[in-house]
mmCIF file of C-alpha atoms in Angstrom:
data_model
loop_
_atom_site.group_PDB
_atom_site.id
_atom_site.type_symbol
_atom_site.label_atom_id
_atom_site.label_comp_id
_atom_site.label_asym_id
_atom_site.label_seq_id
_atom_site.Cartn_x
_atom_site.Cartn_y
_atom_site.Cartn_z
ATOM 1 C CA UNK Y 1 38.403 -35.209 54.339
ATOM 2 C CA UNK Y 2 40.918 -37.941 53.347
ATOM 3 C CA UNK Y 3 38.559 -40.683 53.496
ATOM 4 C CA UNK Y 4 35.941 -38.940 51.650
ATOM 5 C CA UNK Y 5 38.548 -38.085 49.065
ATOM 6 C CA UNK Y 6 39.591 -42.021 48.964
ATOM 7 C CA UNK Y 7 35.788 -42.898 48.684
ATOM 8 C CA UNK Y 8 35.863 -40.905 45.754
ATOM 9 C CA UNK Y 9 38.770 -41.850 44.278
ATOM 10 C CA UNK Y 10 37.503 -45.728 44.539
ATOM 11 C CA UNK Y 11 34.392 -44.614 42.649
ATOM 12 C CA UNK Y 12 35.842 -43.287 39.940
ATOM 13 C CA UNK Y 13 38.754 -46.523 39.295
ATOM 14 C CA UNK Y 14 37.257 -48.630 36.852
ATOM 15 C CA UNK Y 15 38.136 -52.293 37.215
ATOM 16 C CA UNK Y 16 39.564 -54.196 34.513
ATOM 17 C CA UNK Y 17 37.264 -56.413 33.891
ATOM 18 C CA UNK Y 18 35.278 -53.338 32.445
ATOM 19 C CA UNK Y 19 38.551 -52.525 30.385
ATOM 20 C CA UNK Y 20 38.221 -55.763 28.974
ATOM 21 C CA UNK Y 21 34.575 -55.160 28.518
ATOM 22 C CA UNK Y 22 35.178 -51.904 26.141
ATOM 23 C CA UNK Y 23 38.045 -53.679 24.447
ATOM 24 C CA UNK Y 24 35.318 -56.265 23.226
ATOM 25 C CA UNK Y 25 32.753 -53.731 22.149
ATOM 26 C CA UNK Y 26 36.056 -52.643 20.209
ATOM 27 C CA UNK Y 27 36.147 -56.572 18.919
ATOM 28 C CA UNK Y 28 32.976 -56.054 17.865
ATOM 29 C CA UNK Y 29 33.433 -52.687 16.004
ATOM 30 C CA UNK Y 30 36.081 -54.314 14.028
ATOM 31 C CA UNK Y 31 33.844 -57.143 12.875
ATOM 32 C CA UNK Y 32 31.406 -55.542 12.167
ATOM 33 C CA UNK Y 33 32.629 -52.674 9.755
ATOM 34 C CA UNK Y 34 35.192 -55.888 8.302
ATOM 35 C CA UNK Y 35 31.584 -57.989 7.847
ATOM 36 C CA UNK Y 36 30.112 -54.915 6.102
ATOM 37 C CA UNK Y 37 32.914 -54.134 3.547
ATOM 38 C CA UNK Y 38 34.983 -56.990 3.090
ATOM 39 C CA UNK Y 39 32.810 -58.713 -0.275
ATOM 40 C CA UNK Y 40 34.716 -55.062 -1.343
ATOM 41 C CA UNK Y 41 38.272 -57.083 -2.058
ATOM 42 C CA UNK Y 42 36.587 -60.318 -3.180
ATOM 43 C CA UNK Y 43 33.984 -59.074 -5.676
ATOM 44 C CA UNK Y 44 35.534 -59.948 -9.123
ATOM 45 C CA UNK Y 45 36.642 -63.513 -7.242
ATOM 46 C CA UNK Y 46 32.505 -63.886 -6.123
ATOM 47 C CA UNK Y 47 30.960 -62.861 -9.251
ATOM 48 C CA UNK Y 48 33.140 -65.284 -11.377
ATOM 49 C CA UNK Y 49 32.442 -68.500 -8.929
ATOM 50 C CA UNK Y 50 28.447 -67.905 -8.936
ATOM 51 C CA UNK Y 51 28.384 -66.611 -12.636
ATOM 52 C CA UNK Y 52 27.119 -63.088 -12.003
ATOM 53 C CA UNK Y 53 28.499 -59.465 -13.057
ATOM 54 C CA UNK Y 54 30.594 -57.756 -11.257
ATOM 55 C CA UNK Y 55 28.105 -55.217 -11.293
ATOM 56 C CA UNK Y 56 25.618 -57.714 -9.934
ATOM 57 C CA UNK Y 57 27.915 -58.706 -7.216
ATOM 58 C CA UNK Y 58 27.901 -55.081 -6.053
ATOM 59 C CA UNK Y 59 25.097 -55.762 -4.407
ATOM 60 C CA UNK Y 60 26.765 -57.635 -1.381
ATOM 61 C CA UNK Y 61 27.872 -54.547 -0.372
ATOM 62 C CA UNK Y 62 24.330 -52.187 -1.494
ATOM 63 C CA UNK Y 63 21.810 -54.420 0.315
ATOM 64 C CA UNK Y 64 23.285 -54.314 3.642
ATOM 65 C CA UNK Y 65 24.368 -50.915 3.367
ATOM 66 C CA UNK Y 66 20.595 -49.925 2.537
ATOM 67 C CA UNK Y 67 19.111 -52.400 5.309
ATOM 68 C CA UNK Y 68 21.466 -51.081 7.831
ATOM 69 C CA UNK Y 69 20.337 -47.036 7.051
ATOM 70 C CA UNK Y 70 16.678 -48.100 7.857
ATOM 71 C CA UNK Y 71 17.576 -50.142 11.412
ATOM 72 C CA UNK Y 72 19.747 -47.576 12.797
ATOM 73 C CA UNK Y 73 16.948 -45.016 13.672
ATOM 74 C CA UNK Y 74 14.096 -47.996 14.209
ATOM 75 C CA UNK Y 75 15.349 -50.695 16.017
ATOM 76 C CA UNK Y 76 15.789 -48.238 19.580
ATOM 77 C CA UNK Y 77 12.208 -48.321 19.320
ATOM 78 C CA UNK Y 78 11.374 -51.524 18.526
ATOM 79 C CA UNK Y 79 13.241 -53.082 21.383
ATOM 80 C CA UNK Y 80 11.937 -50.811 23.571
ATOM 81 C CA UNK Y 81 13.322 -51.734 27.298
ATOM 82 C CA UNK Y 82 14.802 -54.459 26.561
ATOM 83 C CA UNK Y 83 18.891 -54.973 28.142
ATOM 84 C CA UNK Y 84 21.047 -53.625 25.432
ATOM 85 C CA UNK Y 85 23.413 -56.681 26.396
ATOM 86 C CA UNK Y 86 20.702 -58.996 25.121
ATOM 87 C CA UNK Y 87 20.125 -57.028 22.087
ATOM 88 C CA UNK Y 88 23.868 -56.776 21.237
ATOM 89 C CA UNK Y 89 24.709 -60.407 21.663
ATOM 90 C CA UNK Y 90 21.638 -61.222 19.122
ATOM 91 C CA UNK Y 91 22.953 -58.718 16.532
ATOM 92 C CA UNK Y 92 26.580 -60.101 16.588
ATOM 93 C CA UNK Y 93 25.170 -63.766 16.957
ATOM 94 C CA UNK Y 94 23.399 -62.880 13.795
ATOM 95 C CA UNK Y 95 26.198 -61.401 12.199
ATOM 96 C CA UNK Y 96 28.213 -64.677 12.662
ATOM 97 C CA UNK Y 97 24.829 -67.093 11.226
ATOM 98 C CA UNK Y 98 24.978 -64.293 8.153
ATOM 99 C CA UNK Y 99 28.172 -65.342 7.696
ATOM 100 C CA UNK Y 100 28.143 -68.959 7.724
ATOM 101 C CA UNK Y 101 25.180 -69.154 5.315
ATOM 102 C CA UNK Y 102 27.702 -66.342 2.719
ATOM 103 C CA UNK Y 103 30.241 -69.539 3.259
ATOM 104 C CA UNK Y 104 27.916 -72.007 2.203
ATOM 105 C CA UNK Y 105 25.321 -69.904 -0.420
ATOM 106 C CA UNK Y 106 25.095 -72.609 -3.173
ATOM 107 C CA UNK Y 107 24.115 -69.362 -5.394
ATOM 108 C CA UNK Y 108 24.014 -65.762 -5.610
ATOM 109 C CA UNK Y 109 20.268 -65.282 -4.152
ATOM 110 C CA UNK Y 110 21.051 -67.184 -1.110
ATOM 111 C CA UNK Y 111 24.023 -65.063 -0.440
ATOM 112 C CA UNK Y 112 22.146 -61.769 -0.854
ATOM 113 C CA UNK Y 113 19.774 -63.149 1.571
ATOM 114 C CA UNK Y 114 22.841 -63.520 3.908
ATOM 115 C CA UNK Y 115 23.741 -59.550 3.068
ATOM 116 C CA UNK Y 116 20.299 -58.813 4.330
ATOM 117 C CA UNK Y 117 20.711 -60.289 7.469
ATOM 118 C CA UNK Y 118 24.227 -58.572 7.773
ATOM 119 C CA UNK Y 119 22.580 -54.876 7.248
ATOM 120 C CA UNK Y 120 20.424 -55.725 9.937
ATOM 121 C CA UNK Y 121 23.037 -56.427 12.250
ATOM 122 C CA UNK Y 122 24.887 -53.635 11.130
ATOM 123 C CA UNK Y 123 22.504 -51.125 11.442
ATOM 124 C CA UNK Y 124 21.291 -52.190 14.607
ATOM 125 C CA UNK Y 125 25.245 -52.684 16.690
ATOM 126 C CA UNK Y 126 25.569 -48.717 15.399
ATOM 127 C CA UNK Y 127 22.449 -47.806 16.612
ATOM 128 C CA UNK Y 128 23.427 -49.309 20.530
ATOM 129 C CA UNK Y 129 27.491 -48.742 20.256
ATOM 130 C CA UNK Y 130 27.358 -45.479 20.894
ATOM 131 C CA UNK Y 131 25.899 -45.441 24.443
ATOM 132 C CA UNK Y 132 27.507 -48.276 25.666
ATOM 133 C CA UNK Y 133 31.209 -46.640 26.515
ATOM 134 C CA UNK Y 134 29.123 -43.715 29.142
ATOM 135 C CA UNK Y 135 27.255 -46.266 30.795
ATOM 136 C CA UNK Y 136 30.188 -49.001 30.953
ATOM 137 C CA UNK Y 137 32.834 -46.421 32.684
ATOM 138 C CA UNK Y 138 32.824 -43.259 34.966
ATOM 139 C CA UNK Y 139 32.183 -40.139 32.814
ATOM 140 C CA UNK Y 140 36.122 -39.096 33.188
ATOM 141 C CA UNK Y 141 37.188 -42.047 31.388
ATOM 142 C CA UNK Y 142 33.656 -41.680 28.572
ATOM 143 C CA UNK Y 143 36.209 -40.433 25.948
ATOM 144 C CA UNK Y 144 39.354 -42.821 26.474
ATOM 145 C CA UNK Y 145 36.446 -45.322 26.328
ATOM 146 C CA UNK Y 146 34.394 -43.837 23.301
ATOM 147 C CA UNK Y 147 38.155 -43.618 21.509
ATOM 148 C CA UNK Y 148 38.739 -47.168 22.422
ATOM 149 C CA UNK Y 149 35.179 -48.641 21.224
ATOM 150 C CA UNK Y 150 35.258 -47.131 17.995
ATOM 151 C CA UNK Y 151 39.092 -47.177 17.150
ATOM 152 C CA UNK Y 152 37.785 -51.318 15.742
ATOM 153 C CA UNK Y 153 36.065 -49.078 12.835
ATOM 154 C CA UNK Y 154 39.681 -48.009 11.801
ATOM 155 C CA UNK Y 155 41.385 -51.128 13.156
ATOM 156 C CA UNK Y 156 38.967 -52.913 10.527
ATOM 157 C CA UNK Y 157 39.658 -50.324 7.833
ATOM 158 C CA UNK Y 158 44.001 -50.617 8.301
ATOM 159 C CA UNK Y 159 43.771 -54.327 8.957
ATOM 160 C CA UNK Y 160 40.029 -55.932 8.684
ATOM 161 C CA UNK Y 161 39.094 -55.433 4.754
ATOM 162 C CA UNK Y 162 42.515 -55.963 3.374
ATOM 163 C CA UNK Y 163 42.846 -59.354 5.830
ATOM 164 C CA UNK Y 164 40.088 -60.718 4.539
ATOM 165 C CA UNK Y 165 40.804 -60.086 0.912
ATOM 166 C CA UNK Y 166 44.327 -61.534 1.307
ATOM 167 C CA UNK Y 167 42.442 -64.603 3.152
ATOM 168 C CA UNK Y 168 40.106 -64.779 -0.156
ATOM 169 C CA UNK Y 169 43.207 -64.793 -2.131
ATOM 170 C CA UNK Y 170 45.027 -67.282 -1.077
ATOM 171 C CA UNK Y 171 42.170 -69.941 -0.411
ATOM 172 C CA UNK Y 172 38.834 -68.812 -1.324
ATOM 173 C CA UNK Y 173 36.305 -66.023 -1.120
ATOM 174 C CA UNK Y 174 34.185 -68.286 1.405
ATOM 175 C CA UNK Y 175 36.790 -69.266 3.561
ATOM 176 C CA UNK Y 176 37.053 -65.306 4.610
ATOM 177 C CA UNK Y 177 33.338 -65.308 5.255
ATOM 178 C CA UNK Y 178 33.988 -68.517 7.542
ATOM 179 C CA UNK Y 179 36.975 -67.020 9.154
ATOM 180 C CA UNK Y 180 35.388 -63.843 9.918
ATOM 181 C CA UNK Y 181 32.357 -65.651 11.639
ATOM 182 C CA UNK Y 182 34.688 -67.229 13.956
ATOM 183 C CA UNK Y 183 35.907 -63.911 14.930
ATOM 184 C CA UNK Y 184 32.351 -63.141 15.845
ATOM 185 C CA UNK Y 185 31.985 -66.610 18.094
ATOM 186 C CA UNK Y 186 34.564 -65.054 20.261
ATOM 187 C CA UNK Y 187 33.616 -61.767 20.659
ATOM 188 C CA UNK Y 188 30.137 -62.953 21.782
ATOM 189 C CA UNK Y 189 32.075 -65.131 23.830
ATOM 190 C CA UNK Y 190 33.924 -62.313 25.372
ATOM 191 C CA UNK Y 191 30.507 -60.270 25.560
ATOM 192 C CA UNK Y 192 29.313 -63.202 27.793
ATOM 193 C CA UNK Y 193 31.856 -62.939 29.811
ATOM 194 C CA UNK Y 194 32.959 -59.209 30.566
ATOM 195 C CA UNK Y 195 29.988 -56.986 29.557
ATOM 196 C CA UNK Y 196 27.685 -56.011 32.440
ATOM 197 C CA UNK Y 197 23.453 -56.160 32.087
ATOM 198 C CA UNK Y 198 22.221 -52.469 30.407
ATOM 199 C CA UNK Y 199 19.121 -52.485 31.249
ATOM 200 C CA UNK Y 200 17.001 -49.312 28.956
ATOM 201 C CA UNK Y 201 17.349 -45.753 30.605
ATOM 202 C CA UNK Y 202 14.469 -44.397 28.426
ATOM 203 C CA UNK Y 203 12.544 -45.714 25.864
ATOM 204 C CA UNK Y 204 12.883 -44.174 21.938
ATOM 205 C CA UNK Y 205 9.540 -43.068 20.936
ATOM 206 C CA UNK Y 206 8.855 -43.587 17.451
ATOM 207 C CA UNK Y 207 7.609 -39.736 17.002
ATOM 208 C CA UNK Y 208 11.306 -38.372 18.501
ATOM 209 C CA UNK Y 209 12.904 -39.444 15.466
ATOM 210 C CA UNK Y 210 10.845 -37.250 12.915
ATOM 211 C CA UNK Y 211 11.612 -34.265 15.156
ATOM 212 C CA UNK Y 212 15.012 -34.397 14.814
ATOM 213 C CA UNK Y 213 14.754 -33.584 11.383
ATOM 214 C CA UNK Y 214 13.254 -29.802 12.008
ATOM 215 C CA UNK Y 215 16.209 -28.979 13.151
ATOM 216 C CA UNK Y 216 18.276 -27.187 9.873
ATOM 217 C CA UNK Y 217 21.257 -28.407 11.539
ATOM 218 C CA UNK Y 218 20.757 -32.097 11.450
ATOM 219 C CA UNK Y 219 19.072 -31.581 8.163
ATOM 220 C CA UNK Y 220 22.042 -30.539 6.410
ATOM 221 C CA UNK Y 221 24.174 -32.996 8.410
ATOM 222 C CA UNK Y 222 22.066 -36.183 7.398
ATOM 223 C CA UNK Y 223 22.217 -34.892 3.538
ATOM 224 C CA UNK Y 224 26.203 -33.802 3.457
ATOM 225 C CA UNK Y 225 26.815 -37.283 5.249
ATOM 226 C CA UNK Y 226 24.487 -38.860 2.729
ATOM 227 C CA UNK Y 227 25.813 -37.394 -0.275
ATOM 228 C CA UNK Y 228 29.761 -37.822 1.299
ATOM 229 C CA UNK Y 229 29.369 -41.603 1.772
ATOM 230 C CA UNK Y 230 26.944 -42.550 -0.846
ATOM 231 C CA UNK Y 231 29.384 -40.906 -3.604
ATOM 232 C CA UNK Y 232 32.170 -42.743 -1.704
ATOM 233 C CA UNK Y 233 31.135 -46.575 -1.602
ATOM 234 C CA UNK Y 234 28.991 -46.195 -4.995
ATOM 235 C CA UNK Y 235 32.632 -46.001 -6.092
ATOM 236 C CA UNK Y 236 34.808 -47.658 -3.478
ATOM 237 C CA UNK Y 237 32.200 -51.266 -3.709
ATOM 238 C CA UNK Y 238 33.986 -51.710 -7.285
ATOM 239 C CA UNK Y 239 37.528 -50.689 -6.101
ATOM 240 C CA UNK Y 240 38.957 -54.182 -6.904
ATOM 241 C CA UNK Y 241 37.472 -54.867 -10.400
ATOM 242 C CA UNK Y 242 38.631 -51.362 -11.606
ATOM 243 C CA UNK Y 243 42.086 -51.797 -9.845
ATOM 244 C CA UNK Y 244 42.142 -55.477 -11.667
ATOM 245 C CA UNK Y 245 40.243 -54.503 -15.514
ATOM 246 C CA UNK Y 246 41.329 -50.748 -15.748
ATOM 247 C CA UNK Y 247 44.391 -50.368 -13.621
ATOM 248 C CA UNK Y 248 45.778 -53.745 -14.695
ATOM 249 C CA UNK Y 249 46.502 -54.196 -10.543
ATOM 250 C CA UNK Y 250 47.014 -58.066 -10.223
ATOM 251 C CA UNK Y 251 44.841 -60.129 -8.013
ATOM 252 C CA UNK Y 252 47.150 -60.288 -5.374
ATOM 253 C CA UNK Y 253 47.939 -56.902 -5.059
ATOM 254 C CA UNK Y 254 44.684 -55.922 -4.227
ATOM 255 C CA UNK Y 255 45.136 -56.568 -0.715
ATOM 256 C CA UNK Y 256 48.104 -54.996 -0.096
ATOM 257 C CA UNK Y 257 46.356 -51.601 -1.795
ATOM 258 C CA UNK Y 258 43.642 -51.809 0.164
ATOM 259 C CA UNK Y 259 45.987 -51.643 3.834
ATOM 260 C CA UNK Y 260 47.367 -48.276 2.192
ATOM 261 C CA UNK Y 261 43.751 -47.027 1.458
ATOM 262 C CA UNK Y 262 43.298 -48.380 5.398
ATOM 263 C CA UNK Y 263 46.728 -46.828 6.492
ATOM 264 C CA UNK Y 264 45.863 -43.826 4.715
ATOM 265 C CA UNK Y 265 42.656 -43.410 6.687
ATOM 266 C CA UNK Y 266 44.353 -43.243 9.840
ATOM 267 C CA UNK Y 267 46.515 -39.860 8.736
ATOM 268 C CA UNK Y 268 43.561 -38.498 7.042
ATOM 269 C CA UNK Y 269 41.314 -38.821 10.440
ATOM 270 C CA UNK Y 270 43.593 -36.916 12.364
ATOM 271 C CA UNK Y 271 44.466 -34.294 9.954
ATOM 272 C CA UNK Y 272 40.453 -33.615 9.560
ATOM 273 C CA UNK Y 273 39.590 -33.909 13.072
ATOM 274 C CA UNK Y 274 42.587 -31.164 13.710
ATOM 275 C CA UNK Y 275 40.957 -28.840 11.262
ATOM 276 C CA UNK Y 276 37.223 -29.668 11.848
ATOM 277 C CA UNK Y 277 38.062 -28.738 15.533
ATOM 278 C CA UNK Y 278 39.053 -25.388 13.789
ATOM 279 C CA UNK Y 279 36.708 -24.589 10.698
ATOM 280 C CA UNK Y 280 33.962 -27.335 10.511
ATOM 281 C CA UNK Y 281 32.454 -25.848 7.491
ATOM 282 C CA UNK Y 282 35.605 -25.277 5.780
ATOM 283 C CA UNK Y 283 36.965 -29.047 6.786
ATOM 284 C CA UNK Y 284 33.469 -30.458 5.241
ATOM 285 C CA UNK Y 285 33.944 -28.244 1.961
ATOM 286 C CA UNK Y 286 38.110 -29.033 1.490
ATOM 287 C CA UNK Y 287 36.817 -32.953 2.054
ATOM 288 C CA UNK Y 288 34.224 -32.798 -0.258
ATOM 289 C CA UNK Y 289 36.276 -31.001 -3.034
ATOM 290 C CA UNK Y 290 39.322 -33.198 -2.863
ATOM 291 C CA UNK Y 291 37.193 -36.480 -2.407
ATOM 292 C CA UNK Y 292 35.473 -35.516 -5.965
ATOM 293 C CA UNK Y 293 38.954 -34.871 -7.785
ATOM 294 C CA UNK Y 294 40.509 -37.838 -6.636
ATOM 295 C CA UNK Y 295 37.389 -40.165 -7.482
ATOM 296 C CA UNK Y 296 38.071 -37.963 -11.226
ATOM 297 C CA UNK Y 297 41.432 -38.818 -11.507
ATOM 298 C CA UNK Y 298 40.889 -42.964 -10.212
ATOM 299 C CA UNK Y 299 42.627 -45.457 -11.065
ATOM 300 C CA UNK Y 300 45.201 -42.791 -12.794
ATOM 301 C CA UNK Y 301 47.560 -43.381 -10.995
ATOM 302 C CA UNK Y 302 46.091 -46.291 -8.463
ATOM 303 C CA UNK Y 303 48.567 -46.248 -5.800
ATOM 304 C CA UNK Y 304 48.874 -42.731 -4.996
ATOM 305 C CA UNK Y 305 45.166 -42.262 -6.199
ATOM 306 C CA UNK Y 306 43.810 -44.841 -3.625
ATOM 307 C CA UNK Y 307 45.605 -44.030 -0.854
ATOM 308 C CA UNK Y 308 44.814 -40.498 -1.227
ATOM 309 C CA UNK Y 309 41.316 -40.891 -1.505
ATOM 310 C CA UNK Y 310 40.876 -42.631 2.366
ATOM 311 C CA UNK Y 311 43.531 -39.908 3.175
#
């Protein structure tokens, strides 16, 4: 009994090096939610150094937003059975080559060419990330891994955007692009290194993902997802310009408003996880109606304002 209980026990430890292994996914998490958002902070700075609108610049952050919603559900079944640690390497590899060609775009074309290539990477790490933690650890440790994986979303959120807008501040809006793509060098270094070969359980059949959608459930979950997030970046993509023209927010202070929209997030995750464990309808509803006043009231005040609306 006591060595069957040890042999047990020894299957379940998980060895650091897999640890290590999550912690990079994490890495990755973070650079890739700071690759999609951070033009956010630097759009007024971008627009006037390739002589487009600000409105015009929005589009950094509306092309690989777009992009991204159309590889989620395809690219599982376009890659078929091919090792997910392949797959994820080429999507952050791509990530950082998207983000050396933003650094050097002589113009604005070239560097929505470079969003494109960002979506794609985007929307295919989101599409893998979640299965990685349950195959990576024993399933007793799948949520302190899951928690650990995507905590980089919020990490990039509190720390990533505002970072790389303080970055674009002091030097220049390309030099955050070029910093951020050396993040990505090491975290497919790390990848290298620490994450194990995941080969493909079962391949995604193109006709599954239609199906889903017969289902009333996911139905209204894709639309009230859709109509949460699409009403907050149409107005969150032009936070900085209407903190800088309307608010009359300095240039510098941008940044620091953006780590209490990021700090903010934080509080506002666990208060609506505590009551969506509760009430999921009413948590969606009290979201949705406080999300639409404070987007009415914006920029007036900004402070309290923004860091109520991540809240």
């Amino acid at each position: 009994m006591i060595t069957a209980e040890r042999a047990v026990g020894a299957e379940d430890r998980v060895s650091p090096k897999r640890w290590f292994a999550v912690v990079a996914v994490a890495v990755g998490t973070f650079s890739v939610v700071t690759a999609e958002q951070l033009p956010v902070g630097l759009l007024t700075s971008i627009g006037h150094a390739l002589g487009v609108s600000e409105g015009t610049a929005g589009l950094m952050v509306t092309v690989p937003g777009l992009v991204a919603s159309a590889t989620a559900p395809l690219l599982p079944v376009l890659i078929g059975r091919l090792d997910r640690r392949l797959v994820l390497l080429a999507l952050i590899t791509l990530m950082v080559a998207a983000n050396v060609l933003s650094f050097a775009a002589p113009n604005f074309p070239v560097l929505v060419v470079s969003r494109f290539l960002v979506g794609i990477s985007i929307g295919g790490f989101w599409s893998l990330a979640a299965g990685l933690a349950v195959r990576m650890v024993p399933e007793r440790y799948v949520p302190r891994a899951t928690t650990i994986a995507f905590g980089g979303a919020t990490a990039a959120n509190v720390l990533g955007v505002p970072a790389g807008t303080l970055i674009g501040g002091l030097t220049d809006w390309r030099i955050a692009f070029l910093s951020l793509a050396g993040l990505g060098l090491a975290v497919v270094a790390a990848l290298v290194l620490l994450l194990p070969p995941l080969p493909a359980t079962e391949p995604v059949r193109l006709r599954a993902l239609p199906e889903q959608f017969r289902n009333p459930v996911v139905r209204t979950g894709v639309l009230a997802t859709g109509l949460l997030v699409g009403g907050h970046m149409a107005a969150f993509t032009f936070i900085s310009p209407i903190l800088q023209n309307v608010s009359g927010i300095g240039e510098k202070a941008v940044g620091p408003l953006l780590l209490a929209f990021g700090a903010a997030g934080i509080v506002g995750t666990f208060v609506t996880g505590a009551l969506a464990g509760r009430r999921v309808r009413t948590a969606i509803i009290t979201v949705s109606l406080a999300l639409a006043a404070i987007l009415a009231l914006f920029p007036w005040p900004a402070a309290p304002c923004t860091a109520a609306w991540r809240c």
